[in-house]
Amino acid sequence: MATMRSLIRRLTHRPSPSPHRRVTRHHKPAAPTHPRLPLRPGQIRDRYFSVRRRGLDPVEIRDFLHRVADELTTAQTALVAVQEENVRIKNALREWQSAQSARHHHR
């Protein structure tokens, strides 16, 4: 029995990034992330981790990742709104400064 398992392992073995880490077939491997690029909600939702014999509950992990992705979506939406408001305020300030400068030059 042990030799059959050994044979099957050799035939189906795919090199993994680490000799102590294997990715199971039913999980999508984690995509490499660039440390300088912002994390996107879809990357969190689609992230899979290797499963170990006594690993964490995959359903609990998936629920948590969806919660984090939802919060990231909310934060990114708020950030875009703040950035747009910042541009609007800067433009209004420039217009006001130009008007004040023109008013002082006419005196």
mmCIF file of C-alpha atoms in Angstrom:
data_model
loop_
_atom_site.group_PDB
_atom_site.id
_atom_site.type_symbol
_atom_site.label_atom_id
_atom_site.label_comp_id
_atom_site.label_asym_id
_atom_site.label_seq_id
_atom_site.Cartn_x
_atom_site.Cartn_y
_atom_site.Cartn_z
ATOM 1 C CA MET A 1 0.000 0.000 0.000
ATOM 2 C CA ALA A 2 2.801 2.417 0.875
ATOM 3 C CA THR A 3 4.548 1.816 -2.464
ATOM 4 C CA MET A 4 1.305 2.538 -4.347
ATOM 5 C CA ARG A 5 0.959 5.850 -2.490
ATOM 6 C CA SER A 6 4.575 6.630 -3.233
ATOM 7 C CA LEU A 7 4.059 5.896 -6.921
ATOM 8 C CA ILE A 8 0.927 8.048 -7.090
ATOM 9 C CA ARG A 9 2.713 10.902 -5.331
ATOM 10 C CA ARG A 10 5.606 10.742 -7.790
ATOM 11 C CA LEU A 11 3.279 10.684 -10.793
ATOM 12 C CA THR A 12 1.067 13.530 -9.597
ATOM 13 C CA HIS A 13 3.701 15.623 -7.845
ATOM 14 C CA ARG A 14 4.016 19.182 -9.057
ATOM 15 C CA PRO A 15 6.815 21.375 -7.807
ATOM 16 C CA SER A 16 5.592 23.718 -5.110
ATOM 17 C CA PRO A 17 7.129 27.030 -4.026
ATOM 18 C CA SER A 18 8.298 25.514 -0.759
ATOM 19 C CA PRO A 19 9.013 21.876 0.060
ATOM 20 C CA HIS A 20 6.825 22.210 3.182
ATOM 21 C CA ARG A 21 3.891 23.822 1.410
ATOM 22 C CA ARG A 22 1.474 22.201 -1.030
ATOM 23 C CA VAL A 23 -1.523 23.676 -2.760
ATOM 24 C CA THR A 24 -4.490 21.332 -3.060
ATOM 25 C CA ARG A 25 -6.109 20.897 -6.454
ATOM 26 C CA HIS A 26 -9.507 22.303 -5.468
ATOM 27 C CA HIS A 27 -7.968 25.624 -4.458
ATOM 28 C CA LYS A 28 -6.818 28.312 -6.841
ATOM 29 C CA PRO A 29 -3.213 29.242 -6.034
ATOM 30 C CA ALA A 30 -2.666 32.701 -4.668
ATOM 31 C CA ALA A 31 -1.650 35.178 -7.335
ATOM 32 C CA PRO A 32 1.629 36.916 -6.639
ATOM 33 C CA THR A 33 1.084 40.413 -5.379
ATOM 34 C CA HIS A 34 3.353 43.382 -5.954
ATOM 35 C CA PRO A 35 3.993 45.172 -2.653
ATOM 36 C CA ARG A 36 3.610 48.635 -4.202
ATOM 37 C CA LEU A 37 0.268 48.049 -5.917
ATOM 38 C CA PRO A 38 -2.882 48.690 -3.884
ATOM 39 C CA LEU A 39 -4.772 45.607 -2.841
ATOM 40 C CA ARG A 40 -8.109 45.242 -4.613
ATOM 41 C CA PRO A 41 -11.256 43.714 -3.099
ATOM 42 C CA GLY A 42 -11.372 41.052 -5.819
ATOM 43 C CA GLN A 43 -7.853 39.945 -4.898
ATOM 44 C CA ILE A 44 -9.012 39.399 -1.334
ATOM 45 C CA ARG A 45 -12.171 37.547 -2.341
ATOM 46 C CA ASP A 46 -10.292 35.295 -4.780
ATOM 47 C CA ARG A 47 -7.329 34.550 -2.501
ATOM 48 C CA TYR A 48 -6.812 30.916 -1.569
ATOM 49 C CA PHE A 49 -4.428 29.432 0.930
ATOM 50 C CA SER A 50 -2.854 26.029 1.086
ATOM 51 C CA VAL A 51 -4.726 23.525 3.229
ATOM 52 C CA ARG A 52 -2.867 21.521 5.797
ATOM 53 C CA ARG A 53 -3.907 18.495 7.735
ATOM 54 C CA ARG A 54 -4.986 20.491 10.788
ATOM 55 C CA GLY A 55 -5.536 23.822 9.096
ATOM 56 C CA LEU A 56 -8.098 26.514 9.639
ATOM 57 C CA ASP A 57 -11.738 26.276 8.653
ATOM 58 C CA PRO A 58 -11.891 27.257 4.948
ATOM 59 C CA VAL A 59 -15.476 28.548 5.283
ATOM 60 C CA GLU A 60 -14.480 30.803 8.156
ATOM 61 C CA ILE A 61 -11.484 32.106 6.185
ATOM 62 C CA ARG A 62 -13.646 32.739 3.102
ATOM 63 C CA ASP A 63 -16.257 34.626 5.208
ATOM 64 C CA PHE A 64 -13.533 36.753 6.768
ATOM 65 C CA LEU A 65 -11.936 37.527 3.394
ATOM 66 C CA HIS A 66 -15.313 38.628 2.019
ATOM 67 C CA ARG A 67 -15.814 40.877 5.043
ATOM 68 C CA VAL A 68 -12.356 42.424 4.577
ATOM 69 C CA ALA A 69 -13.010 42.873 0.844
ATOM 70 C CA ASP A 70 -16.333 44.619 1.582
ATOM 71 C CA GLU A 71 -14.644 46.963 4.057
ATOM 72 C CA LEU A 72 -11.863 47.652 1.541
ATOM 73 C CA THR A 73 -14.485 48.487 -1.100
ATOM 74 C CA THR A 74 -16.117 50.949 1.313
ATOM 75 C CA ALA A 75 -12.758 52.519 2.196
ATOM 76 C CA GLN A 76 -11.690 52.842 -1.444
ATOM 77 C CA THR A 77 -15.040 54.406 -2.386
ATOM 78 C CA ALA A 78 -14.709 56.908 0.463
ATOM 79 C CA LEU A 79 -11.127 57.660 -0.579
ATOM 80 C CA VAL A 80 -12.216 58.454 -4.147
ATOM 81 C CA ALA A 81 -14.945 60.763 -2.818
ATOM 82 C CA VAL A 82 -12.445 62.572 -0.568
ATOM 83 C CA GLN A 83 -9.961 62.923 -3.430
ATOM 84 C CA GLU A 84 -12.661 64.401 -5.689
ATOM 85 C CA GLU A 85 -13.702 66.812 -2.923
ATOM 86 C CA ASN A 86 -10.055 67.775 -2.420
ATOM 87 C CA VAL A 87 -9.706 68.633 -6.126
ATOM 88 C CA ARG A 88 -12.934 70.678 -5.999
ATOM 89 C CA ILE A 89 -11.751 72.623 -2.938
ATOM 90 C CA LYS A 90 -8.301 73.271 -4.441
ATOM 91 C CA ASN A 91 -9.876 74.569 -7.645
ATOM 92 C CA ALA A 92 -12.234 76.831 -5.677
ATOM 93 C CA LEU A 93 -9.277 78.147 -3.650
ATOM 94 C CA ARG A 94 -7.282 78.885 -6.819
ATOM 95 C CA GLU A 95 -10.250 80.772 -8.295
ATOM 96 C CA TRP A 96 -10.686 82.773 -5.095
ATOM 97 C CA GLN A 97 -6.949 83.556 -4.936
ATOM 98 C CA SER A 98 -6.988 84.669 -8.579
ATOM 99 C CA ALA A 99 -9.997 86.895 -7.927
ATOM 100 C CA GLN A 100 -8.310 88.393 -4.846
ATOM 101 C CA SER A 101 -5.093 88.968 -6.771
ATOM 102 C CA ALA A 102 -6.969 90.678 -9.621
ATOM 103 C CA ARG A 103 -8.866 92.853 -7.153
ATOM 104 C CA HIS A 104 -5.613 94.021 -5.509
ATOM 105 C CA HIS A 105 -4.016 94.849 -8.864
ATOM 106 C CA HIS A 106 -6.938 97.131 -9.882
ATOM 107 C CA ARG A 107 -6.578 99.400 -6.853
#
